[in-house]
């Protein structure tokens, strides 16, 4: 059983989100949620929301009964589109501003039962 949740066009640069996603990769669902709850990075809010969505998908779509056995199998961030804006500068010039976005993907799966 593998369930996923994807957050697209999140208005945070992928480089900043990767710092947060690296904290939860390979961890159990409860530990990952606790980590996101107490991480001070702004991107932790978006990652926590997607993590909860993946958990809801596991329960609703795949019928996962024991959520304690779920863990984060994959978690990665791809770069989304960049909005280009310009700021006026001295002597009639302009400077580009790049507002970057990202696509966050989280995949949950169950741990194998110990024999």
Tab-separated table of N, CA, C and O in Angstrom:
chain	number	residue	atom	x	y	z
A	1	UNK	N	0.843	-1.173	0.000
A	1	UNK	CA	0.000	0.000	0.000
A	1	UNK	C	0.886	1.234	0.000
A	1	UNK	O	1.735	1.396	0.852
A	2	UNK	N	0.697	2.042	-0.995
A	2	UNK	CA	1.489	3.266	-1.130
A	2	UNK	C	0.528	4.401	-1.447
A	2	UNK	O	-0.257	4.298	-2.374
A	3	UNK	N	0.570	5.454	-0.667
A	3	UNK	CA	-0.300	6.592	-0.933
A	3	UNK	C	0.552	7.852	-0.988
A	3	UNK	O	1.589	7.939	-0.352
A	4	UNK	N	0.067	8.798	-1.760
A	4	UNK	CA	0.858	10.008	-1.967
A	4	UNK	C	-0.025	11.242	-1.885
A	4	UNK	O	-1.236	11.166	-2.060
A	5	UNK	N	0.643	12.350	-1.642
A	5	UNK	CA	-0.015	13.652	-1.674
A	5	UNK	C	0.967	14.621	-2.324
A	5	UNK	O	2.166	14.571	-2.065
A	6	UNK	N	0.439	15.471	-3.186
A	6	UNK	CA	1.278	16.412	-3.925
A	6	UNK	C	0.727	17.815	-3.710
A	6	UNK	O	-0.465	18.049	-3.889
A	7	UNK	N	1.596	18.713	-3.320
A	7	UNK	CA	1.241	20.120	-3.215
A	7	UNK	C	1.932	20.857	-4.343
A	7	UNK	O	3.160	20.811	-4.454
A	8	UNK	N	1.150	21.477	-5.196
A	8	UNK	CA	1.733	22.130	-6.364
A	8	UNK	C	1.615	23.646	-6.255
A	8	UNK	O	0.687	24.159	-5.634
A	9	UNK	N	2.553	24.324	-6.869
A	9	UNK	CA	2.579	25.794	-6.920
A	9	UNK	C	2.618	26.418	-5.535
A	9	UNK	O	1.972	27.427	-5.272
A	10	UNK	N	3.382	25.818	-4.628
A	10	UNK	CA	3.570	26.380	-3.297
A	10	UNK	C	4.530	27.560	-3.432
A	10	UNK	O	5.599	27.425	-4.009
A	11	UNK	N	4.169	28.693	-2.888
A	11	UNK	CA	4.932	29.918	-3.112
A	11	UNK	C	6.180	30.059	-2.257
A	11	UNK	O	6.438	31.139	-1.717
A	12	UNK	N	6.949	28.996	-2.134
A	12	UNK	CA	8.199	29.008	-1.378
A	12	UNK	C	9.269	28.405	-2.292
A	12	UNK	O	9.002	27.400	-2.943
A	13	UNK	N	10.457	28.972	-2.360
A	13	UNK	CA	11.501	28.404	-3.215
A	13	UNK	C	11.832	26.954	-2.837
A	13	UNK	O	11.852	26.593	-1.653
A	14	UNK	N	12.083	26.138	-3.839
A	14	UNK	CA	12.346	24.711	-3.623
A	14	UNK	C	13.561	24.492	-2.721
A	14	UNK	O	13.587	23.565	-1.914
A	15	UNK	N	14.544	25.335	-2.833
A	15	UNK	CA	15.764	25.197	-2.024
A	15	UNK	C	15.458	25.311	-0.532
A	15	UNK	O	16.041	24.610	0.291
A	16	UNK	N	14.526	26.180	-0.169
A	16	UNK	CA	14.164	26.361	1.237
A	16	UNK	C	13.283	25.219	1.733
A	16	UNK	O	13.370	24.813	2.893
A	17	UNK	N	12.422	24.692	0.861
A	17	UNK	CA	11.546	23.599	1.266
A	17	UNK	C	12.345	22.313	1.437
A	17	UNK	O	12.041	21.502	2.313
A	18	UNK	N	13.382	22.124	0.624
A	18	UNK	CA	14.195	20.901	0.724
A	18	UNK	C	14.849	20.769	2.089
A	18	UNK	O	15.036	19.661	2.594
A	19	UNK	N	15.201	21.886	2.716
A	19	UNK	CA	15.781	21.846	4.057
A	19	UNK	C	14.811	21.225	5.057
A	19	UNK	O	15.213	20.491	5.962
A	20	UNK	N	13.529	21.499	4.886
A	20	UNK	CA	12.510	20.987	5.801
A	20	UNK	C	12.157	19.539	5.460
A	20	UNK	O	12.020	18.702	6.348
A	21	UNK	N	12.034	19.239	4.176
A	21	UNK	CA	11.643	17.887	3.747
A	21	UNK	C	12.704	16.866	4.131
A	21	UNK	O	12.382	15.722	4.455
A	22	UNK	N	13.963	17.266	4.145
A	22	UNK	CA	15.037	16.352	4.525
A	22	UNK	C	14.903	15.879	5.975
A	22	UNK	O	15.437	14.836	6.336
A	23	UNK	N	14.193	16.641	6.799
A	23	UNK	CA	14.027	16.276	8.207
A	23	UNK	C	13.082	15.094	8.416
A	23	UNK	O	13.173	14.398	9.428
A	24	UNK	N	12.159	14.863	7.469
A	24	UNK	CA	11.130	13.838	7.688
A	24	UNK	C	11.314	12.584	6.850
A	24	UNK	O	10.635	11.590	7.083
A	25	UNK	N	12.177	12.611	5.873
A	25	UNK	CA	12.331	11.469	4.973
A	25	UNK	C	12.755	10.221	5.747
A	25	UNK	O	13.736	10.250	6.488
A	26	UNK	N	11.985	9.127	5.621
A	26	UNK	CA	12.308	7.874	6.274
A	26	UNK	C	11.787	7.743	7.690
A	26	UNK	O	11.982	6.719	8.329
A	27	UNK	N	11.105	8.746	8.207
A	27	UNK	CA	10.606	8.700	9.585
A	27	UNK	C	9.171	8.198	9.633
A	27	UNK	O	8.442	8.236	8.644
A	28	UNK	N	8.758	7.771	10.813
A	28	UNK	CA	7.373	7.361	11.034
A	28	UNK	C	6.456	8.571	10.961
A	28	UNK	O	6.886	9.715	11.152
A	29	UNK	N	5.176	8.323	10.699
A	29	UNK	CA	4.233	9.417	10.484
A	29	UNK	C	4.075	10.291	11.729
A	29	UNK	O	4.033	11.517	11.628
A	30	UNK	N	4.031	9.684	12.920
A	30	UNK	CA	3.868	10.479	14.144
A	30	UNK	C	5.099	11.331	14.421
A	30	UNK	O	4.989	12.501	14.802
A	31	UNK	N	6.269	10.763	14.214
A	31	UNK	CA	7.509	11.512	14.428
A	31	UNK	C	7.645	12.633	13.399
A	31	UNK	O	8.088	13.735	13.725
A	32	UNK	N	7.225	12.377	12.163
A	32	UNK	CA	7.297	13.396	11.114
A	32	UNK	C	6.356	14.563	11.423
A	32	UNK	O	6.731	15.731	11.258
A	33	UNK	N	5.154	14.253	11.891
A	33	UNK	CA	4.209	15.318	12.236
A	33	UNK	C	4.710	16.150	13.413
A	33	UNK	O	4.566	17.377	13.423
A	34	UNK	N	5.303	15.486	14.415
A	34	UNK	CA	5.866	16.222	15.546
A	34	UNK	C	7.023	17.111	15.109
A	34	UNK	O	7.165	18.244	15.578
A	35	UNK	N	7.847	16.601	14.213
A	35	UNK	CA	8.977	17.386	13.719
A	35	UNK	C	8.487	18.640	13.004
A	35	UNK	O	9.024	19.733	13.209
A	36	UNK	N	7.448	18.507	12.186
A	36	UNK	CA	6.918	19.664	11.458
A	36	UNK	C	6.248	20.660	12.402
A	36	UNK	O	6.313	21.857	12.184
A	37	UNK	N	5.637	20.140	13.457
A	37	UNK	CA	4.948	21.011	14.411
A	37	UNK	C	5.927	21.955	15.115
A	37	UNK	O	5.608	23.104	15.386
A	38	UNK	N	7.146	21.457	15.399
A	38	UNK	CA	8.102	22.252	16.163
A	38	UNK	C	9.254	22.809	15.337
A	38	UNK	O	10.195	23.351	15.899
A	39	UNK	N	9.180	22.703	14.024
A	39	UNK	CA	10.199	23.298	13.164
A	39	UNK	C	9.821	24.756	12.920
A	39	UNK	O	8.675	25.064	12.597
A	40	UNK	N	10.782	25.649	13.055
A	40	UNK	CA	10.494	27.076	12.977
A	40	UNK	C	10.489	27.624	11.551
A	40	UNK	O	10.139	28.771	11.343
A	41	UNK	N	10.891	26.827	10.585
A	41	UNK	CA	10.924	27.292	9.197
A	41	UNK	C	9.511	27.525	8.677
A	41	UNK	O	8.580	26.777	8.992
A	42	UNK	N	9.351	28.535	7.837
A	42	UNK	CA	8.051	28.861	7.257
A	42	UNK	C	7.537	27.715	6.388
A	42	UNK	O	6.330	27.438	6.342
A	43	UNK	N	8.427	27.015	5.711
A	43	UNK	CA	8.043	25.923	4.816
A	43	UNK	C	7.459	24.738	5.574
A	43	UNK	O	6.769	23.903	4.990
A	44	UNK	N	7.696	24.644	6.880
A	44	UNK	CA	7.195	23.521	7.670
A	44	UNK	C	5.667	23.496	7.680
A	44	UNK	O	5.067	22.425	7.755
A	45	UNK	N	5.025	24.663	7.597
A	45	UNK	CA	3.560	24.710	7.562
A	45	UNK	C	3.024	24.002	6.322
A	45	UNK	O	2.082	23.207	6.396
A	46	UNK	N	3.617	24.298	5.177
A	46	UNK	CA	3.165	23.694	3.917
A	46	UNK	C	3.448	22.202	3.899
A	46	UNK	O	2.598	21.407	3.474
A	47	UNK	N	4.618	21.791	4.386
A	47	UNK	CA	4.969	20.374	4.393
A	47	UNK	C	4.060	19.612	5.353
A	47	UNK	O	3.615	18.493	5.054
A	48	UNK	N	3.738	20.208	6.499
A	48	UNK	CA	2.841	19.559	7.459
A	48	UNK	C	1.451	19.356	6.856
A	48	UNK	O	0.825	18.307	7.034
A	49	UNK	N	0.977	20.336	6.126
A	49	UNK	CA	-0.332	20.244	5.501
A	49	UNK	C	-0.368	19.105	4.475
A	49	UNK	O	-1.334	18.336	4.408
A	50	UNK	N	0.683	18.970	3.684
A	50	UNK	CA	0.751	17.906	2.678
A	50	UNK	C	0.916	16.549	3.353
A	50	UNK	O	0.357	15.543	2.904
A	51	UNK	N	1.666	16.507	4.449
A	51	UNK	CA	1.835	15.270	5.211
A	51	UNK	C	0.490	14.790	5.768
A	51	UNK	O	0.154	13.599	5.707
A	52	UNK	N	-0.308	15.712	6.289
A	52	UNK	CA	-1.636	15.360	6.796
A	52	UNK	C	-2.554	14.904	5.662
A	52	UNK	O	-3.395	14.023	5.846
A	53	UNK	N	-2.397	15.503	4.492
A	53	UNK	CA	-3.186	15.088	3.334
A	53	UNK	C	-2.831	13.670	2.921
A	53	UNK	O	-3.716	12.867	2.583
A	54	UNK	N	-1.542	13.332	2.930
A	54	UNK	CA	-1.113	11.971	2.595
A	54	UNK	C	-1.660	10.971	3.613
A	54	UNK	O	-2.080	9.865	3.252
A	55	UNK	N	-1.689	11.355	4.881
A	55	UNK	CA	-2.242	10.494	5.929
A	55	UNK	C	-3.743	10.279	5.707
A	55	UNK	O	-4.241	9.155	5.829
A	56	UNK	N	-4.462	11.338	5.361
A	56	UNK	CA	-5.891	11.226	5.090
A	56	UNK	C	-6.140	10.351	3.859
A	56	UNK	O	-7.088	9.556	3.840
A	57	UNK	N	-5.275	10.472	2.843
A	57	UNK	CA	-5.408	9.615	1.660
A	57	UNK	C	-5.216	8.148	2.033
A	57	UNK	O	-5.910	7.274	1.517
A	58	UNK	N	-4.267	7.870	2.918
A	58	UNK	CA	-4.010	6.487	3.333
A	58	UNK	C	-5.214	5.916	4.066
A	58	UNK	O	-5.587	4.760	3.861
A	59	UNK	N	-5.838	6.726	4.907
A	59	UNK	CA	-6.978	6.245	5.677
A	59	UNK	C	-8.233	6.107	4.815
A	59	UNK	O	-8.947	5.121	4.904
A	60	UNK	N	-8.485	7.084	3.981
A	60	UNK	CA	-9.732	7.098	3.221
A	60	UNK	C	-9.661	6.239	1.956
A	60	UNK	O	-10.532	5.410	1.713
A	61	UNK	N	-8.628	6.420	1.154
A	61	UNK	CA	-8.552	5.733	-0.135
A	61	UNK	C	-8.031	4.299	-0.022
A	61	UNK	O	-8.451	3.435	-0.770
A	62	UNK	N	-7.093	4.066	0.887
A	62	UNK	CA	-6.461	2.755	0.987
A	62	UNK	C	-6.892	1.975	2.224
A	62	UNK	O	-6.462	0.850	2.421
A	63	UNK	N	-7.690	2.572	3.074
A	63	UNK	CA	-8.221	1.879	4.240
A	63	UNK	C	-7.170	1.491	5.270
A	63	UNK	O	-7.257	0.438	5.881
A	64	UNK	N	-6.168	2.336	5.477
A	64	UNK	CA	-5.137	2.050	6.474
A	64	UNK	C	-5.747	2.157	7.863
A	64	UNK	O	-6.237	3.210	8.262
A	65	UNK	N	-5.718	1.064	8.599
A	65	UNK	CA	-6.302	1.042	9.943
A	65	UNK	C	-5.300	1.475	11.002
A	65	UNK	O	-5.590	2.260	11.871
A	66	UNK	N	-4.090	0.936	10.921
A	66	UNK	CA	-3.066	1.220	11.926
A	66	UNK	C	-2.097	2.265	11.369
A	66	UNK	O	-1.179	1.938	10.618
A	67	UNK	N	-2.313	3.523	11.752
A	67	UNK	CA	-1.466	4.577	11.195
A	67	UNK	C	-0.074	4.604	11.827
A	67	UNK	O	0.815	5.262	11.309
A	68	UNK	N	0.114	3.878	12.928
A	68	UNK	CA	1.430	3.839	13.559
A	68	UNK	C	2.447	3.099	12.704
A	68	UNK	O	3.650	3.276	12.881
A	69	UNK	N	1.983	2.268	11.772
A	69	UNK	CA	2.897	1.526	10.904
A	69	UNK	C	3.290	2.310	9.667
A	69	UNK	O	4.144	1.870	8.897
A	70	UNK	N	2.674	3.477	9.438
A	70	UNK	CA	2.993	4.280	8.259
A	70	UNK	C	4.291	5.041	8.464
A	70	UNK	O	4.591	5.505	9.568
A	71	UNK	N	5.073	5.170	7.384
A	71	UNK	CA	6.268	5.997	7.424
A	71	UNK	C	6.452	6.694	6.088
A	71	UNK	O	5.840	6.324	5.079
A	72	UNK	N	7.283	7.717	6.075
A	72	UNK	CA	7.528	8.518	4.875
A	72	UNK	C	8.550	7.785	4.016
A	72	UNK	O	9.734	7.753	4.334
A	73	UNK	N	8.077	7.184	2.940
A	73	UNK	CA	8.964	6.432	2.056
A	73	UNK	C	9.751	7.384	1.158
A	73	UNK	O	10.962	7.250	1.000
A	74	UNK	N	9.044	8.330	0.556
A	74	UNK	CA	9.683	9.313	-0.321
A	74	UNK	C	9.156	10.694	0.032
A	74	UNK	O	7.989	10.853	0.356
A	75	UNK	N	10.032	11.651	-0.063
A	75	UNK	CA	9.638	13.045	0.095
A	75	UNK	C	10.611	13.867	-0.731
A	75	UNK	O	11.812	13.838	-0.485
A	76	UNK	N	10.088	14.533	-1.748
A	76	UNK	CA	10.978	15.325	-2.590
A	76	UNK	C	10.280	16.596	-3.043
A	76	UNK	O	9.063	16.716	-2.974
A	77	UNK	N	11.102	17.537	-3.492
A	77	UNK	CA	10.613	18.854	-3.898
A	77	UNK	C	11.159	19.161	-5.282
A	77	UNK	O	12.365	19.067	-5.522
A	78	UNK	N	10.262	19.505	-6.188
A	78	UNK	CA	10.649	19.927	-7.533
A	78	UNK	C	10.393	21.424	-7.663
A	78	UNK	O	9.528	21.977	-6.991
A	79	UNK	N	11.147	22.047	-8.549
A	79	UNK	CA	10.976	23.477	-8.746
A	79	UNK	C	9.757	23.735	-9.619
A	79	UNK	O	9.548	23.065	-10.626
A	80	UNK	N	8.943	24.693	-9.204
A	80	UNK	CA	7.769	25.085	-9.966
A	80	UNK	C	8.094	26.290	-10.840
A	80	UNK	O	9.262	26.676	-10.977
A	81	UNK	N	7.085	26.891	-11.419
A	81	UNK	CA	7.320	28.060	-12.272
A	81	UNK	C	7.789	29.269	-11.467
A	81	UNK	O	7.488	29.393	-10.280
A	82	UNK	N	8.517	30.126	-12.120
A	82	UNK	CA	9.041	31.331	-11.497
A	82	UNK	C	8.319	32.545	-12.074
A	82	UNK	O	8.289	32.725	-13.295
A	83	UNK	N	7.739	33.353	-11.194
A	83	UNK	CA	7.122	34.599	-11.643
A	83	UNK	C	8.208	35.667	-11.699
A	83	UNK	O	9.010	35.786	-10.770
A	84	UNK	N	8.216	36.416	-12.770
A	84	UNK	CA	9.230	37.448	-12.931
A	84	UNK	C	8.604	38.814	-12.722
A	84	UNK	O	7.620	39.161	-13.366
A	85	UNK	N	9.193	39.563	-11.808
A	85	UNK	CA	8.749	40.921	-11.515
A	85	UNK	C	9.962	41.838	-11.617
A	85	UNK	O	11.097	41.379	-11.594
A	86	UNK	N	9.709	43.145	-11.699
A	86	UNK	CA	10.816	44.092	-11.822
A	86	UNK	C	10.640	45.227	-10.836
A	86	UNK	O	9.526	45.683	-10.584
A	87	UNK	N	11.762	45.662	-10.257
A	87	UNK	CA	11.784	46.774	-9.325
A	87	UNK	C	12.530	47.937	-9.970
A	87	UNK	O	13.583	47.738	-10.577
A	88	UNK	N	12.022	49.141	-9.828
A	88	UNK	CA	12.754	50.296	-10.349
A	88	UNK	C	14.013	50.560	-9.527
A	88	UNK	O	14.021	50.390	-8.310
A	89	UNK	N	15.078	50.925	-10.209
A	89	UNK	CA	16.343	51.243	-9.556
A	89	UNK	C	16.791	52.642	-9.995
A	89	UNK	O	16.081	53.336	-10.716
A	90	UNK	N	17.965	52.989	-9.597
A	90	UNK	CA	18.481	54.336	-9.867
A	90	UNK	C	18.725	54.551	-11.364
A	90	UNK	O	19.009	53.613	-12.110
A	91	UNK	N	18.627	55.789	-11.781
A	91	UNK	CA	18.915	56.235	-13.145
A	91	UNK	C	18.073	55.514	-14.201
A	91	UNK	O	18.552	55.178	-15.285
A	92	UNK	N	16.808	55.214	-13.865
A	92	UNK	CA	15.890	54.646	-14.841
A	92	UNK	C	16.089	53.174	-15.141
A	92	UNK	O	15.492	52.663	-16.080
A	93	UNK	N	16.918	52.514	-14.383
A	93	UNK	CA	17.150	51.087	-14.625
A	93	UNK	C	16.127	50.250	-13.849
A	93	UNK	O	15.382	50.774	-13.019
A	94	UNK	N	16.151	48.947	-14.122
A	94	UNK	CA	15.273	48.045	-13.371
A	94	UNK	C	16.039	46.786	-12.985
A	94	UNK	O	16.997	46.404	-13.662
A	95	UNK	N	15.621	46.187	-11.883
A	95	UNK	CA	16.216	44.938	-11.416
A	95	UNK	C	15.153	43.850	-11.427
A	95	UNK	O	14.034	44.087	-10.984
A	96	UNK	N	15.509	42.646	-11.887
A	96	UNK	CA	14.515	41.567	-11.867
A	96	UNK	C	14.340	40.980	-10.465
A	96	UNK	O	15.298	40.911	-9.694
A	97	UNK	N	13.129	40.608	-10.141
A	97	UNK	CA	12.806	39.885	-8.915
A	97	UNK	C	12.212	38.554	-9.367
A	97	UNK	O	11.288	38.531	-10.187
A	98	UNK	N	12.739	37.468	-8.846
A	98	UNK	CA	12.228	36.148	-9.206
A	98	UNK	C	11.466	35.569	-8.025
A	98	UNK	O	12.043	35.315	-6.976
A	99	UNK	N	10.167	35.366	-8.198
A	99	UNK	CA	9.335	34.761	-7.150
A	99	UNK	C	9.196	33.286	-7.493
A	99	UNK	O	8.391	32.893	-8.337
A	100	UNK	N	9.987	32.470	-6.815
A	100	UNK	CA	10.046	31.050	-7.147
A	100	UNK	C	8.953	30.272	-6.419
A	100	UNK	O	8.513	30.654	-5.343
A	101	UNK	N	8.551	29.164	-7.021
A	101	UNK	CA	7.559	28.285	-6.406
A	101	UNK	C	8.068	26.853	-6.459
A	101	UNK	O	9.100	26.574	-7.072
A	102	UNK	N	7.333	25.946	-5.823
A	102	UNK	CA	7.797	24.567	-5.765
A	102	UNK	C	6.616	23.598	-5.748
A	102	UNK	O	5.487	23.969	-5.426
A	103	UNK	N	6.901	22.350	-6.106
A	103	UNK	CA	5.949	21.251	-6.055
A	103	UNK	C	6.483	20.249	-5.026
A	103	UNK	O	7.587	19.745	-5.178
A	104	UNK	N	5.704	19.957	-3.994
A	104	UNK	CA	6.130	19.061	-2.918
A	104	UNK	C	5.377	17.737	-3.045
A	104	UNK	O	4.147	17.732	-3.154
A	105	UNK	N	6.109	16.610	-3.017
A	105	UNK	CA	5.506	15.285	-3.109
A	105	UNK	C	5.919	14.465	-1.898
A	105	UNK	O	7.104	14.399	-1.573
A	106	UNK	N	4.945	13.848	-1.238
A	106	UNK	CA	5.209	12.979	-0.097
A	106	UNK	C	4.505	11.647	-0.335
A	106	UNK	O	3.313	11.616	-0.651
A	107	UNK	N	5.267	10.556	-0.188
A	107	UNK	CA	4.743	9.202	-0.385
A	107	UNK	C	4.848	8.454	0.938
A	107	UNK	O	5.913	8.390	1.536
A	108	UNK	N	3.717	7.894	1.385
A	108	UNK	CA	3.684	7.092	2.618
A	108	UNK	C	3.470	5.621	2.259
A	108	UNK	O	2.808	5.309	1.289
A	109	UNK	N	4.040	4.755	3.067
A	109	UNK	CA	3.820	3.321	2.923
A	109	UNK	C	3.871	2.670	4.299
A	109	UNK	O	4.304	3.298	5.258
A	110	UNK	N	3.420	1.418	4.380
A	110	UNK	CA	3.424	0.703	5.658
A	110	UNK	C	4.716	-0.054	5.826
A	110	UNK	O	5.291	-0.570	4.865
A	111	UNK	N	5.164	-0.156	7.076
A	111	UNK	CA	6.333	-0.978	7.394
A	111	UNK	C	5.927	-2.444	7.290
A	111	UNK	O	4.794	-2.808	7.582
A	112	UNK	N	6.879	-3.262	6.888
A	112	UNK	CA	6.608	-4.696	6.802
A	112	UNK	C	6.482	-5.266	8.221
A	112	UNK	O	7.192	-4.862	9.133
A	113	UNK	N	5.601	-6.203	8.396
A	113	UNK	CA	5.395	-6.830	9.710
A	113	UNK	C	6.602	-7.693	10.055
A	113	UNK	O	7.129	-8.420	9.218
A	114	UNK	N	7.053	-7.600	11.291
A	114	UNK	CA	8.187	-8.403	11.740
A	114	UNK	C	7.741	-9.853	11.924
A	114	UNK	O	6.683	-10.130	12.469
A	115	UNK	N	8.562	-10.776	11.431
A	115	UNK	CA	8.210	-12.196	11.534
A	115	UNK	C	8.731	-12.812	12.798
A	115	UNK	O	9.711	-12.549	13.312
